[in-house]
JSON list of C-alpha atoms in Angstrom, two decimals:
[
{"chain": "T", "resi": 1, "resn": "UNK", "atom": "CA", "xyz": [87.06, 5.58, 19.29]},
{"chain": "T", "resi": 2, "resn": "UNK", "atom": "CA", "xyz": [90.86, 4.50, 20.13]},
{"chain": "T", "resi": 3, "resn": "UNK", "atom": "CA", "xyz": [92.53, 3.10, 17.62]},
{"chain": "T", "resi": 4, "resn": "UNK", "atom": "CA", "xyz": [92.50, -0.37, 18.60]},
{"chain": "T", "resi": 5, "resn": "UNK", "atom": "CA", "xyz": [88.51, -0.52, 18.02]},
{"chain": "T", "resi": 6, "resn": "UNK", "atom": "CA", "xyz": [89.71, 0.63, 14.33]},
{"chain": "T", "resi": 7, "resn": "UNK", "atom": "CA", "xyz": [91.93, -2.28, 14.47]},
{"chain": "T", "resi": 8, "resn": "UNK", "atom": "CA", "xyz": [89.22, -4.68, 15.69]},
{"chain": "T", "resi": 9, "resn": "UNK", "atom": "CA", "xyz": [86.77, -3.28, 13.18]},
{"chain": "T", "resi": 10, "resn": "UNK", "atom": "CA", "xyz": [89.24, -4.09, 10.43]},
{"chain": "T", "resi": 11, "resn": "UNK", "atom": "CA", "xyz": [89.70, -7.56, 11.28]},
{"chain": "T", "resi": 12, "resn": "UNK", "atom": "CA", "xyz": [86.01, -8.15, 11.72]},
{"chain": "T", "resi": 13, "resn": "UNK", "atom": "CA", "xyz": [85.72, -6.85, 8.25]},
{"chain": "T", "resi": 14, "resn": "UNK", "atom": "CA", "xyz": [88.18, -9.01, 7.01]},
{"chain": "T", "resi": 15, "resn": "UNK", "atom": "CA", "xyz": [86.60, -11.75, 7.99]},
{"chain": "T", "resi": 16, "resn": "UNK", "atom": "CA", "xyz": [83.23, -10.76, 6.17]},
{"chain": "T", "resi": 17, "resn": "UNK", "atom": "CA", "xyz": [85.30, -10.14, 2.95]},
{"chain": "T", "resi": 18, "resn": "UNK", "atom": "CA", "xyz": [87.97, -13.83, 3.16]},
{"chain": "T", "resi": 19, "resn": "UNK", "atom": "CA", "xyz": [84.13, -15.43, 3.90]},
{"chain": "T", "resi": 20, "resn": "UNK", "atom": "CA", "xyz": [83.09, -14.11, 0.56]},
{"chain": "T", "resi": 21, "resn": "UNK", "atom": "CA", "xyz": [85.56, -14.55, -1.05]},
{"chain": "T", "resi": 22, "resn": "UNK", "atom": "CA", "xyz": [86.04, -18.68, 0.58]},
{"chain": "T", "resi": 23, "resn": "UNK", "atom": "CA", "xyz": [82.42, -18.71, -1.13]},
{"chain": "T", "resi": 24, "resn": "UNK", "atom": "CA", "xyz": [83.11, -18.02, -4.57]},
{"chain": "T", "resi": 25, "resn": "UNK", "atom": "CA", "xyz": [86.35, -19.53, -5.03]},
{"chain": "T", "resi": 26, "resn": "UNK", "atom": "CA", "xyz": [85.43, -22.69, -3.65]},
{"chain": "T", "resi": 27, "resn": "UNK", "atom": "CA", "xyz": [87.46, -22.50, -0.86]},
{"chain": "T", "resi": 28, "resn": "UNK", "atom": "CA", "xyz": [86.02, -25.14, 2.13]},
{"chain": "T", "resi": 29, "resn": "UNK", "atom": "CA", "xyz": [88.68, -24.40, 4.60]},
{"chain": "T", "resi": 30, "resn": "UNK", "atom": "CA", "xyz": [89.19, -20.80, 4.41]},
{"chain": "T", "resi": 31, "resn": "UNK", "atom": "CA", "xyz": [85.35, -20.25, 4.89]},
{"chain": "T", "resi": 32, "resn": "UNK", "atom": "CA", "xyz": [85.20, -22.67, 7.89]},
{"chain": "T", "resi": 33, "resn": "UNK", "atom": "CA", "xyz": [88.22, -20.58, 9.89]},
{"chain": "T", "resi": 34, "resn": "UNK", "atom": "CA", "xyz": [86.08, -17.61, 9.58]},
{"chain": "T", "resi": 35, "resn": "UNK", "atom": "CA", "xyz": [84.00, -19.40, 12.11]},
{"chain": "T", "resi": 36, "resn": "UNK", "atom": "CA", "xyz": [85.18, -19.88, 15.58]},
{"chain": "T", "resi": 37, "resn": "UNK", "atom": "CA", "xyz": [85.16, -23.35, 17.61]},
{"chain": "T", "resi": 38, "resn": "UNK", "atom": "CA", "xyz": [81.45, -24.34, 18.42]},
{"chain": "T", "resi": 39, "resn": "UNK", "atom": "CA", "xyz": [79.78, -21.59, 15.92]},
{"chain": "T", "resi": 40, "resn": "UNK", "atom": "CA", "xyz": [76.09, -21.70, 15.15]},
{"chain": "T", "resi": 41, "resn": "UNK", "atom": "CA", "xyz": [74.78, -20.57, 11.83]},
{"chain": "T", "resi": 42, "resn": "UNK", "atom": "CA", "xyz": [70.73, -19.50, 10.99]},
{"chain": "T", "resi": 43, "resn": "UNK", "atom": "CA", "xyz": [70.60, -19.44, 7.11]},
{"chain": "T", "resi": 44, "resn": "UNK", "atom": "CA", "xyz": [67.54, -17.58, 6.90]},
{"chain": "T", "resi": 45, "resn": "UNK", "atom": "CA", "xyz": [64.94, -20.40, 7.25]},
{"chain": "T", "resi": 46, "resn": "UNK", "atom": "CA", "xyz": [67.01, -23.00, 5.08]},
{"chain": "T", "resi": 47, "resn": "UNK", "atom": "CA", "xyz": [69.56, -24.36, 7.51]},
{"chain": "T", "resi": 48, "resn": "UNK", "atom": "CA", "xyz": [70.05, -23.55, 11.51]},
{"chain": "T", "resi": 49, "resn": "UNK", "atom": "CA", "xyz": [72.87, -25.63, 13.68]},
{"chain": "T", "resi": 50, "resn": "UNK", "atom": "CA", "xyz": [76.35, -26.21, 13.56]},
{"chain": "T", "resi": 51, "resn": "UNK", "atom": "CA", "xyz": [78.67, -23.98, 11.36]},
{"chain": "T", "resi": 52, "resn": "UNK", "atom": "CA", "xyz": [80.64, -26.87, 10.84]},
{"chain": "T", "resi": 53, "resn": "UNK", "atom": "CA", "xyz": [78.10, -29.03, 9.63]},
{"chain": "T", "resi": 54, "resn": "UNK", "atom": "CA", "xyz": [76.35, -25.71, 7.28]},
{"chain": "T", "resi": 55, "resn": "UNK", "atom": "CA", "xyz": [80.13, -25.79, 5.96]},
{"chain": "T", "resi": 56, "resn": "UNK", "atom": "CA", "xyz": [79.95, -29.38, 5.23]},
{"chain": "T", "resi": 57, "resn": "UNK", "atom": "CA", "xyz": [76.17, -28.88, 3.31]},
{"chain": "T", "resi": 58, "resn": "UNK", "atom": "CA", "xyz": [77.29, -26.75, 1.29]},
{"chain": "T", "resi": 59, "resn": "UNK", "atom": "CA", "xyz": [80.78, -27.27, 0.18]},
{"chain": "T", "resi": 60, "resn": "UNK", "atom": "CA", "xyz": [79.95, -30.00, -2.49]},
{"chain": "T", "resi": 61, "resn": "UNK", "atom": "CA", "xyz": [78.32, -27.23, -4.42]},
{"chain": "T", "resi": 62, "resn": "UNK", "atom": "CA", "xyz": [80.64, -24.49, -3.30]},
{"chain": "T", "resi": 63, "resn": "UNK", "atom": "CA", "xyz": [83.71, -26.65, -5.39]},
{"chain": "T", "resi": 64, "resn": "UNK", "atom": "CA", "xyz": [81.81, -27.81, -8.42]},
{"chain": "T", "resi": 65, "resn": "UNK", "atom": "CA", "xyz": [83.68, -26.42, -11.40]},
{"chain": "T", "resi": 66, "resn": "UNK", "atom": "CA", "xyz": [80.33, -24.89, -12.77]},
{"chain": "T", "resi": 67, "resn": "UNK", "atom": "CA", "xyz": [79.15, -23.25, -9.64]},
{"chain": "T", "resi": 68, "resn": "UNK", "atom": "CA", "xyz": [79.55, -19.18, -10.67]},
{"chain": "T", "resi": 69, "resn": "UNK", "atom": "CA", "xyz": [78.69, -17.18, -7.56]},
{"chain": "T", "resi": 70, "resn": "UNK", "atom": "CA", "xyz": [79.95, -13.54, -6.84]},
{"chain": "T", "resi": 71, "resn": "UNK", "atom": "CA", "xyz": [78.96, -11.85, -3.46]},
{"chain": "T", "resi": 72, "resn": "UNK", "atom": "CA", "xyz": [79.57, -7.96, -2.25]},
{"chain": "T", "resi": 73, "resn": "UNK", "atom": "CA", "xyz": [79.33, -7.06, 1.31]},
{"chain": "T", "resi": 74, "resn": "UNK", "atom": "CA", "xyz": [78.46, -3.65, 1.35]},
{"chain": "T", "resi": 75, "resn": "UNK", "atom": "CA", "xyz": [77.15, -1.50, 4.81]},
{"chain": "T", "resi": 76, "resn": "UNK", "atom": "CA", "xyz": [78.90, -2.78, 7.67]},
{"chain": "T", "resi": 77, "resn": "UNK", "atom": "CA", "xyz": [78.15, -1.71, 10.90]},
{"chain": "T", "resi": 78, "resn": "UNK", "atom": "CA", "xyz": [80.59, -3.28, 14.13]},
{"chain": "T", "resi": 79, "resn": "UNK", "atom": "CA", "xyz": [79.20, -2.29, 17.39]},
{"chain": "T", "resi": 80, "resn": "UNK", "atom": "CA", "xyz": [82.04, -3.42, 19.70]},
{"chain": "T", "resi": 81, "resn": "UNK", "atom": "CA", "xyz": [81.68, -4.72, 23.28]},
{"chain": "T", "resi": 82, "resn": "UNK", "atom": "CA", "xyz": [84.75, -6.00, 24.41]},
{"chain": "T", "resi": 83, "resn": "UNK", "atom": "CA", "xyz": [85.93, -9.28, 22.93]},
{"chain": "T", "resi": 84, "resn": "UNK", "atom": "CA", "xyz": [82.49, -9.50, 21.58]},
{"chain": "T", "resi": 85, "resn": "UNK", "atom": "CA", "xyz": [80.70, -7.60, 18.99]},
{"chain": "T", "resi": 86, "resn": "UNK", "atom": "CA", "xyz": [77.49, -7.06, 16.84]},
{"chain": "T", "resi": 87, "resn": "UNK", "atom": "CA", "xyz": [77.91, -6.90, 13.19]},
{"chain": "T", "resi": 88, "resn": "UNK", "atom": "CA", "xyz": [75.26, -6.13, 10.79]},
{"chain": "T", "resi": 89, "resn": "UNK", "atom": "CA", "xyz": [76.20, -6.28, 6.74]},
{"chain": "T", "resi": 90, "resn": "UNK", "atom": "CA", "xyz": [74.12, -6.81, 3.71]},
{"chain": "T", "resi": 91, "resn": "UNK", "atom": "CA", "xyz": [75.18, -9.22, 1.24]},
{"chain": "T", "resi": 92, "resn": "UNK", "atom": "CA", "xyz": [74.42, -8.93, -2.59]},
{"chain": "T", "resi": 93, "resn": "UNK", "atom": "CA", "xyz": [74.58, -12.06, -4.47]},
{"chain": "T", "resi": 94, "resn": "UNK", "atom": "CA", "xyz": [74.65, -13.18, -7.97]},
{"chain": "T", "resi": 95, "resn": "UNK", "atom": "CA", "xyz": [74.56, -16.85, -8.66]},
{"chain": "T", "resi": 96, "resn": "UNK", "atom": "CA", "xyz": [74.58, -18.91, -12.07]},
{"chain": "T", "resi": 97, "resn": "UNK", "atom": "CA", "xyz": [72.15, -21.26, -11.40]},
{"chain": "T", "resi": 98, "resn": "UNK", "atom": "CA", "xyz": [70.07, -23.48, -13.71]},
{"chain": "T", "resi": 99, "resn": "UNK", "atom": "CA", "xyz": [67.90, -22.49, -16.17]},
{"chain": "T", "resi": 100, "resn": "UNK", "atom": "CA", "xyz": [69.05, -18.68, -14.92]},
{"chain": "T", "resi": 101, "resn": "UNK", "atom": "CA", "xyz": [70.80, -16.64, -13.09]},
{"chain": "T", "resi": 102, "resn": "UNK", "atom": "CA", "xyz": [69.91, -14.93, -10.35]},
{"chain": "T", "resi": 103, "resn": "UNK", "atom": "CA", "xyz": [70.23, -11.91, -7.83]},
{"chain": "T", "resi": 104, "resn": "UNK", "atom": "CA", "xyz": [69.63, -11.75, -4.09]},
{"chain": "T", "resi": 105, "resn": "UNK", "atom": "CA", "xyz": [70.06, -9.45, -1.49]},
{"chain": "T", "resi": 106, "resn": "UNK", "atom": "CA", "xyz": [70.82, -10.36, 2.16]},
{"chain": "T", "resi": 107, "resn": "UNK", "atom": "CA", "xyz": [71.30, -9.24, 5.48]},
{"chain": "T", "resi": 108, "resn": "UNK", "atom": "CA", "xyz": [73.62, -10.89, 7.96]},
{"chain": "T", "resi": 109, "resn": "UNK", "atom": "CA", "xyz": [73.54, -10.38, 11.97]},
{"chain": "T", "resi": 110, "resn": "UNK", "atom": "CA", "xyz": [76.43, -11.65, 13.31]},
{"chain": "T", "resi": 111, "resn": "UNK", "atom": "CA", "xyz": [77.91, -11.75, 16.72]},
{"chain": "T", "resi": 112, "resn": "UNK", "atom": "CA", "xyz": [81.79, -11.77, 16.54]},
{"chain": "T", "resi": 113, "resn": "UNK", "atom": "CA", "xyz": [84.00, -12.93, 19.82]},
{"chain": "T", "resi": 114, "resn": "UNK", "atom": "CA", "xyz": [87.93, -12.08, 20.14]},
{"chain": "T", "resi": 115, "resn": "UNK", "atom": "CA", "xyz": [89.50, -15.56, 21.16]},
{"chain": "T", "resi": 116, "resn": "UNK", "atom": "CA", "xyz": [92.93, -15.59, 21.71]},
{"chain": "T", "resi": 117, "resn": "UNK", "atom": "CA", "xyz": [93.40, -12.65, 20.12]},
{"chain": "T", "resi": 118, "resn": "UNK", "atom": "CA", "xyz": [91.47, -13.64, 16.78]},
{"chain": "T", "resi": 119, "resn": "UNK", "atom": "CA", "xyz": [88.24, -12.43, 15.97]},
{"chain": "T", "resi": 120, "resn": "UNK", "atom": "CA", "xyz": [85.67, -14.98, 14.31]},
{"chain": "T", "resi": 121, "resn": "UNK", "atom": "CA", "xyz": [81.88, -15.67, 13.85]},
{"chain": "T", "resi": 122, "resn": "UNK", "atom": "CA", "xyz": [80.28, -16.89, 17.03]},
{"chain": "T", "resi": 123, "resn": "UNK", "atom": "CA", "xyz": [77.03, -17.00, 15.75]},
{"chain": "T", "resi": 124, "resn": "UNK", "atom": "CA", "xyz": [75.51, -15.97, 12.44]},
{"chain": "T", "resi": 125, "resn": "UNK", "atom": "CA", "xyz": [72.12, -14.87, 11.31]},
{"chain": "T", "resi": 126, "resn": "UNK", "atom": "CA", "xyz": [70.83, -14.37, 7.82]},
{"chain": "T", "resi": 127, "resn": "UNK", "atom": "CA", "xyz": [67.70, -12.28, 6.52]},
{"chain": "T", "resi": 128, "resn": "UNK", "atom": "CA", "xyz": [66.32, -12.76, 3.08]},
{"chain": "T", "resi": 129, "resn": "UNK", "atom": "CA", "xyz": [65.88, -9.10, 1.65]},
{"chain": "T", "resi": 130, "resn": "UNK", "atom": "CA", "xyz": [64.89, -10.18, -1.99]},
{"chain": "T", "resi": 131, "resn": "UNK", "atom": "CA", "xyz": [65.55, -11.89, -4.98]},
{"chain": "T", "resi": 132, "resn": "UNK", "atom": "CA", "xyz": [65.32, -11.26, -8.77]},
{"chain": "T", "resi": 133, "resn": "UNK", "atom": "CA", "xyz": [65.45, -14.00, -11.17]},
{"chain": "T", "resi": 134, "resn": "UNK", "atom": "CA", "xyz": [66.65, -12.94, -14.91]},
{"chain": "T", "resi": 135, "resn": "UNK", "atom": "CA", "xyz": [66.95, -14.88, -17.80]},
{"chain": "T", "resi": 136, "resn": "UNK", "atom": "CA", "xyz": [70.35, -15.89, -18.58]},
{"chain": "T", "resi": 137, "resn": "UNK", "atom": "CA", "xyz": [72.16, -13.79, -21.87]},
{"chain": "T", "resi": 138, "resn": "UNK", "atom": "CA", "xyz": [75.80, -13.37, -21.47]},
{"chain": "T", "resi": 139, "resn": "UNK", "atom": "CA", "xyz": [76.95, -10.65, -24.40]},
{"chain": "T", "resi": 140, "resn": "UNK", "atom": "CA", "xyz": [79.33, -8.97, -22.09]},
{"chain": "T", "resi": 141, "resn": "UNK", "atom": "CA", "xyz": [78.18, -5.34, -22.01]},
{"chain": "T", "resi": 142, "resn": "UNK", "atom": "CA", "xyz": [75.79, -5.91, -25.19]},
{"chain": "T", "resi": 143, "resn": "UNK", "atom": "CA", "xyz": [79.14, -6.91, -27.18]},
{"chain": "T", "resi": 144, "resn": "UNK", "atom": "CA", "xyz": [80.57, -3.47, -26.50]},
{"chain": "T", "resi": 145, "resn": "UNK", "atom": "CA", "xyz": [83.43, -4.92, -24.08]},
{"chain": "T", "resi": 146, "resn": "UNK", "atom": "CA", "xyz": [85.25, -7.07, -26.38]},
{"chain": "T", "resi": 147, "resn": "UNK", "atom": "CA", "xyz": [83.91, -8.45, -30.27]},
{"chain": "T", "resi": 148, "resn": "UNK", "atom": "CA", "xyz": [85.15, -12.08, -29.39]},
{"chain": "T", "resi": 149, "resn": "UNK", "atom": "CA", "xyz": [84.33, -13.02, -25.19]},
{"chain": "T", "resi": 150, "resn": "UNK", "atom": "CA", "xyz": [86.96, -15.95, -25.45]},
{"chain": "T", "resi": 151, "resn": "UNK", "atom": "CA", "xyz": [89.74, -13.47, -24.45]},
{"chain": "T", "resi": 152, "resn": "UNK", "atom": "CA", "xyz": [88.17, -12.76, -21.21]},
{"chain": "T", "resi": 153, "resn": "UNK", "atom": "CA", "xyz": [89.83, -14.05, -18.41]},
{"chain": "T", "resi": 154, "resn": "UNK", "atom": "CA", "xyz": [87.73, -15.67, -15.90]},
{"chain": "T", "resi": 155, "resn": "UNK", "atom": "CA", "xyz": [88.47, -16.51, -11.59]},
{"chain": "T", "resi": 156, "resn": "UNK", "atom": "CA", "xyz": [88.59, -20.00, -10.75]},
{"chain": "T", "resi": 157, "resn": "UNK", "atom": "CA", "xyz": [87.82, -22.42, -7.90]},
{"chain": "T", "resi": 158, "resn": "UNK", "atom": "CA", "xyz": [90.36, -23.03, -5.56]},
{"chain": "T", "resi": 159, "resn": "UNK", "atom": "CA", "xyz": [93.18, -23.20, -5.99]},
{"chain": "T", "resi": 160, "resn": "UNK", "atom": "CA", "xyz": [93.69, -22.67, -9.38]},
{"chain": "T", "resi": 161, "resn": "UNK", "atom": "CA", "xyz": [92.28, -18.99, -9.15]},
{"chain": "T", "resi": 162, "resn": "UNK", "atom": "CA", "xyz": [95.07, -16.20, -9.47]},
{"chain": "T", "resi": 163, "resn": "UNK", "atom": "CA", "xyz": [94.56, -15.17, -5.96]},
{"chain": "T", "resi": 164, "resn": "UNK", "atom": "CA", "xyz": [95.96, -18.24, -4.38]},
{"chain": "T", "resi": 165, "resn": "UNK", "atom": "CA", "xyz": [99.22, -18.10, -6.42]},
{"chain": "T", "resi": 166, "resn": "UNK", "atom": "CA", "xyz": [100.54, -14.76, -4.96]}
]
């Protein structure tokens, strides 16, 4: 492996991870630039077409102030081809939702192109793995990580979230 496929795997990576992150913070444009010109997303049987337009379904509830989501991208595997490659990564997702919260597991197959020297999604596949829905209690470790919860400090949407004010 030369060390420009490291270099190519990294960005690809990076993308998976600013995605995630766009997602939970809320952020509309960041998660659309992970996309490339013309990109097509499968959502695993609940959306297929445009990125743009999956972007544009989903961003109203991707900014509500309420809307708690955390994902972790965990098992990447880049198989690169060029200025193309195959990317395979499983998602784990926790999501506030009403009357519970809830915990799903994902797969996503992606196939990544270098354009202009920037790799982004060219077309994106996801598999449903599972899902567990739980009850929602919130006592922070049982009560054991801090006797009043008000002094936690919470992320935010975009862009009042401490990230964006580096």
């Amino acid at each position: 492996m030369s060390l420009q496929d490291l270099l190519d795997k990294q960005d690809i990576t990076e993308n998976l991870i600013r995605y995630m992150r766009a997602v939970d913070r809320g952020d509309v444009e960041a998660l659309r630039a992970c996309y490339l010109p013309g990109a097509t997303e499968e959502h695993g049987g609940v959306y297929s077409g445009p990125a743009d337009a999956y972007v544009d379904s989903i961003a109203r509830t991707l900014t509500h102030p309420r809307s708690i989501t955390t994902h972790v991208v965990t098992n990447v595997l880049i198989e690169l081809d060029g200025d193309r490659a195959d990317v395979e990564c499983y998602v784990t997702a926790f999501a506030r939702v009403k009357p519970g919260d809830t915990l799903t597991v994902a797969r996503m197959l992606d196939v990544f192109e270098r354009v202009d020297g920037h790799w982004g999604i060219r077309r994106r596949r996801l598999l449903w793995e599972w899902n567990h829905d739980m009850e929602r209690t919130e006592g922070w470790i049982f009560g054991m990580l801090v006797p009043d919860p008000a002094v936690l400090q919470h992320g935010a949407k975009f862009p009042a979230d401490p990230v964006y004010q580096r």
